Amino acid sequence: MPGGHADSFTTSLGLYKHPECIREELIANPGSSEPDWEDPALDFTKYSATGVIGDPTHASEELGRKLWKGSVEAIAAELQKIAAQAFEITPAEASRL
């Protein structure tokens, strides 16, 4: 599911972390098209009349939980690698810092 703004990815994260900020009654597929992410003069109005880029109808709190957990774990692993290199220790040792 390609997207970019208010799509299933970001809407799911919102439903998980701040459900009070999500107006679920407004979640609908806007029929946006995939933007040209390489265009330096990207104009989202060419791709969406609503500002939504992607399809938020697949969003859920459960998906948001999984995405959050996976993102935090991936970022933590990268930070452990950086710490291991900086302190010349193993990643396992870095995970205990």
PDB file of C-alpha atoms in Angstrom:
ATOM      1  CA  MET A   1       0.000   0.000   0.000  1.00  0.00           C
ATOM      2  CA  PRO A   2       1.944   3.028  -1.167  1.00  0.00           C
ATOM      3  CA  GLY A   3       1.264   6.201   0.680  1.00  0.00           C
ATOM      4  CA  GLY A   4       2.763   9.281   2.161  1.00  0.00           C
ATOM      5  CA  HIS A   5       0.452  11.339   4.357  1.00  0.00           C
ATOM      6  CA  ALA A   6      -2.501  10.203   6.462  1.00  0.00           C
ATOM      7  CA  ASP A   7      -2.146   6.747   4.885  1.00  0.00           C
ATOM      8  CA  SER A   8      -2.539   3.407   6.690  1.00  0.00           C
ATOM      9  CA  PHE A   9       0.941   3.662   8.216  1.00  0.00           C
ATOM     10  CA  THR A  10       0.603   7.104   9.787  1.00  0.00           C
ATOM     11  CA  THR A  11      -3.073   6.676  10.654  1.00  0.00           C
ATOM     12  CA  SER A  12      -2.313   3.367  12.406  1.00  0.00           C
ATOM     13  CA  LEU A  13       0.446   5.008  14.434  1.00  0.00           C
ATOM     14  CA  GLY A  14      -1.992   7.743  15.410  1.00  0.00           C
ATOM     15  CA  LEU A  15      -4.662   5.213  16.411  1.00  0.00           C
ATOM     16  CA  TYR A  16      -2.099   3.454  18.602  1.00  0.00           C
ATOM     17  CA  LYS A  17      -0.293   6.411  20.195  1.00  0.00           C
ATOM     18  CA  HIS A  18      -2.956   9.167  20.201  1.00  0.00           C
ATOM     19  CA  PRO A  19      -6.381   7.757  19.329  1.00  0.00           C
ATOM     20  CA  GLU A  20      -8.062  10.881  20.708  1.00  0.00           C
ATOM     21  CA  CYS A  21      -6.538  12.832  17.791  1.00  0.00           C
ATOM     22  CA  ILE A  22      -7.894  10.582  15.039  1.00  0.00           C
ATOM     23  CA  ARG A  23     -11.322  11.368  13.600  1.00  0.00           C
ATOM     24  CA  GLU A  24     -12.210   7.823  12.576  1.00  0.00           C
ATOM     25  CA  GLU A  25     -15.501   8.901  11.020  1.00  0.00           C
ATOM     26  CA  LEU A  26     -13.483  10.780   8.373  1.00  0.00           C
ATOM     27  CA  ILE A  27     -11.266   7.845   7.386  1.00  0.00           C
ATOM     28  CA  ALA A  28     -11.985   7.034   3.758  1.00  0.00           C
ATOM     29  CA  ASN A  29     -10.038   6.115   0.669  1.00  0.00           C
ATOM     30  CA  PRO A  30      -9.514   9.419  -1.156  1.00  0.00           C
ATOM     31  CA  GLY A  31      -8.475   7.731  -4.374  1.00  0.00           C
ATOM     32  CA  SER A  32      -5.161   9.566  -4.433  1.00  0.00           C
ATOM     33  CA  SER A  33      -2.474   8.559  -6.890  1.00  0.00           C
ATOM     34  CA  GLU A  34       1.163   7.757  -6.136  1.00  0.00           C
ATOM     35  CA  PRO A  35       3.238  10.960  -6.129  1.00  0.00           C
ATOM     36  CA  ASP A  36       6.484  11.322  -8.015  1.00  0.00           C
ATOM     37  CA  TRP A  37       8.729  11.343  -4.937  1.00  0.00           C
ATOM     38  CA  GLU A  38      11.718  12.283  -7.128  1.00  0.00           C
ATOM     39  CA  ASP A  39      10.102  15.557  -8.260  1.00  0.00           C
ATOM     40  CA  PRO A  40      11.883  18.425  -6.425  1.00  0.00           C
ATOM     41  CA  ALA A  41       8.830  20.643  -7.036  1.00  0.00           C
ATOM     42  CA  LEU A  42       6.377  18.034  -5.727  1.00  0.00           C
ATOM     43  CA  ASP A  43       2.849  19.445  -5.662  1.00  0.00           C
ATOM     44  CA  PHE A  44       0.505  17.224  -3.655  1.00  0.00           C
ATOM     45  CA  THR A  45      -2.556  18.911  -5.135  1.00  0.00           C
ATOM     46  CA  LYS A  46      -1.820  17.014  -8.355  1.00  0.00           C
ATOM     47  CA  TYR A  47      -2.283  13.724  -6.502  1.00  0.00           C
ATOM     48  CA  SER A  48      -4.969  14.332  -3.892  1.00  0.00           C
ATOM     49  CA  ALA A  49      -7.917  16.665  -3.473  1.00  0.00           C
ATOM     50  CA  THR A  50      -8.044  16.017   0.286  1.00  0.00           C
ATOM     51  CA  GLY A  51      -4.369  16.151   1.285  1.00  0.00           C
ATOM     52  CA  VAL A  52      -4.357  12.423   2.003  1.00  0.00           C
ATOM     53  CA  ILE A  53      -1.712  10.546   0.046  1.00  0.00           C
ATOM     54  CA  GLY A  54      -2.402   6.815   0.301  1.00  0.00           C
ATOM     55  CA  ASP A  55      -5.289   4.744   1.615  1.00  0.00           C
ATOM     56  CA  PRO A  56      -5.993   5.052   5.352  1.00  0.00           C
ATOM     57  CA  THR A  57      -8.840   2.521   5.339  1.00  0.00           C
ATOM     58  CA  HIS A  58      -6.491  -0.331   6.292  1.00  0.00           C
ATOM     59  CA  ALA A  59      -5.370   1.472   9.456  1.00  0.00           C
ATOM     60  CA  SER A  60      -5.894  -0.059  12.892  1.00  0.00           C
ATOM     61  CA  GLU A  61      -4.627   0.350  16.436  1.00  0.00           C
ATOM     62  CA  GLU A  62      -3.145  -3.171  16.246  1.00  0.00           C
ATOM     63  CA  LEU A  63      -1.214  -2.336  13.072  1.00  0.00           C
ATOM     64  CA  GLY A  64      -0.010   0.853  14.750  1.00  0.00           C
ATOM     65  CA  ARG A  65       1.241  -1.149  17.746  1.00  0.00           C
ATOM     66  CA  LYS A  66       3.164  -3.510  15.472  1.00  0.00           C
ATOM     67  CA  LEU A  67       4.600  -0.664  13.394  1.00  0.00           C
ATOM     68  CA  TRP A  68       5.634   1.269  16.517  1.00  0.00           C
ATOM     69  CA  LYS A  69       7.284  -1.752  18.102  1.00  0.00           C
ATOM     70  CA  GLY A  70       9.121  -2.645  14.891  1.00  0.00           C
ATOM     71  CA  SER A  71      10.271   0.925  14.326  1.00  0.00           C
ATOM     72  CA  VAL A  72      11.535   1.355  17.888  1.00  0.00           C
ATOM     73  CA  GLU A  73      13.380  -1.969  17.737  1.00  0.00           C
ATOM     74  CA  ALA A  74      15.003  -1.104  14.391  1.00  0.00           C
ATOM     75  CA  ILE A  75      16.093   2.342  15.588  1.00  0.00           C
ATOM     76  CA  ALA A  76      17.442   0.897  18.861  1.00  0.00           C
ATOM     77  CA  ALA A  77      19.466  -1.690  16.931  1.00  0.00           C
ATOM     78  CA  GLU A  78      20.997   1.025  14.727  1.00  0.00           C
ATOM     79  CA  LEU A  79      21.843   3.162  17.763  1.00  0.00           C
ATOM     80  CA  GLN A  80      23.483   0.143  19.411  1.00  0.00           C
ATOM     81  CA  LYS A  81      25.646  -0.327  16.314  1.00  0.00           C
ATOM     82  CA  ILE A  82      26.670   3.334  16.417  1.00  0.00           C
ATOM     83  CA  ALA A  83      27.483   3.095  20.131  1.00  0.00           C
ATOM     84  CA  ALA A  84      29.440  -0.110  19.575  1.00  0.00           C
ATOM     85  CA  GLN A  85      31.557   1.577  16.921  1.00  0.00           C
ATOM     86  CA  ALA A  86      32.049   4.735  18.969  1.00  0.00           C
ATOM     87  CA  PHE A  87      33.118   2.878  22.094  1.00  0.00           C
ATOM     88  CA  GLU A  88      34.778  -0.018  20.261  1.00  0.00           C
ATOM     89  CA  ILE A  89      32.586  -2.592  21.974  1.00  0.00           C
ATOM     90  CA  THR A  90      30.288  -5.313  20.691  1.00  0.00           C
ATOM     91  CA  PRO A  91      26.643  -4.543  19.849  1.00  0.00           C
ATOM     92  CA  ALA A  92      25.616  -6.810  22.740  1.00  0.00           C
ATOM     93  CA  GLU A  93      27.687  -4.707  25.133  1.00  0.00           C
ATOM     94  CA  ALA A  94      26.221  -1.552  23.608  1.00  0.00           C
ATOM     95  CA  SER A  95      22.698  -2.819  24.266  1.00  0.00           C
ATOM     96  CA  ARG A  96      23.484  -2.724  27.989  1.00  0.00           C
ATOM     97  CA  LEU A  97      24.589   0.938  27.977  1.00  0.00           C
TER      98      LEU A  97
END
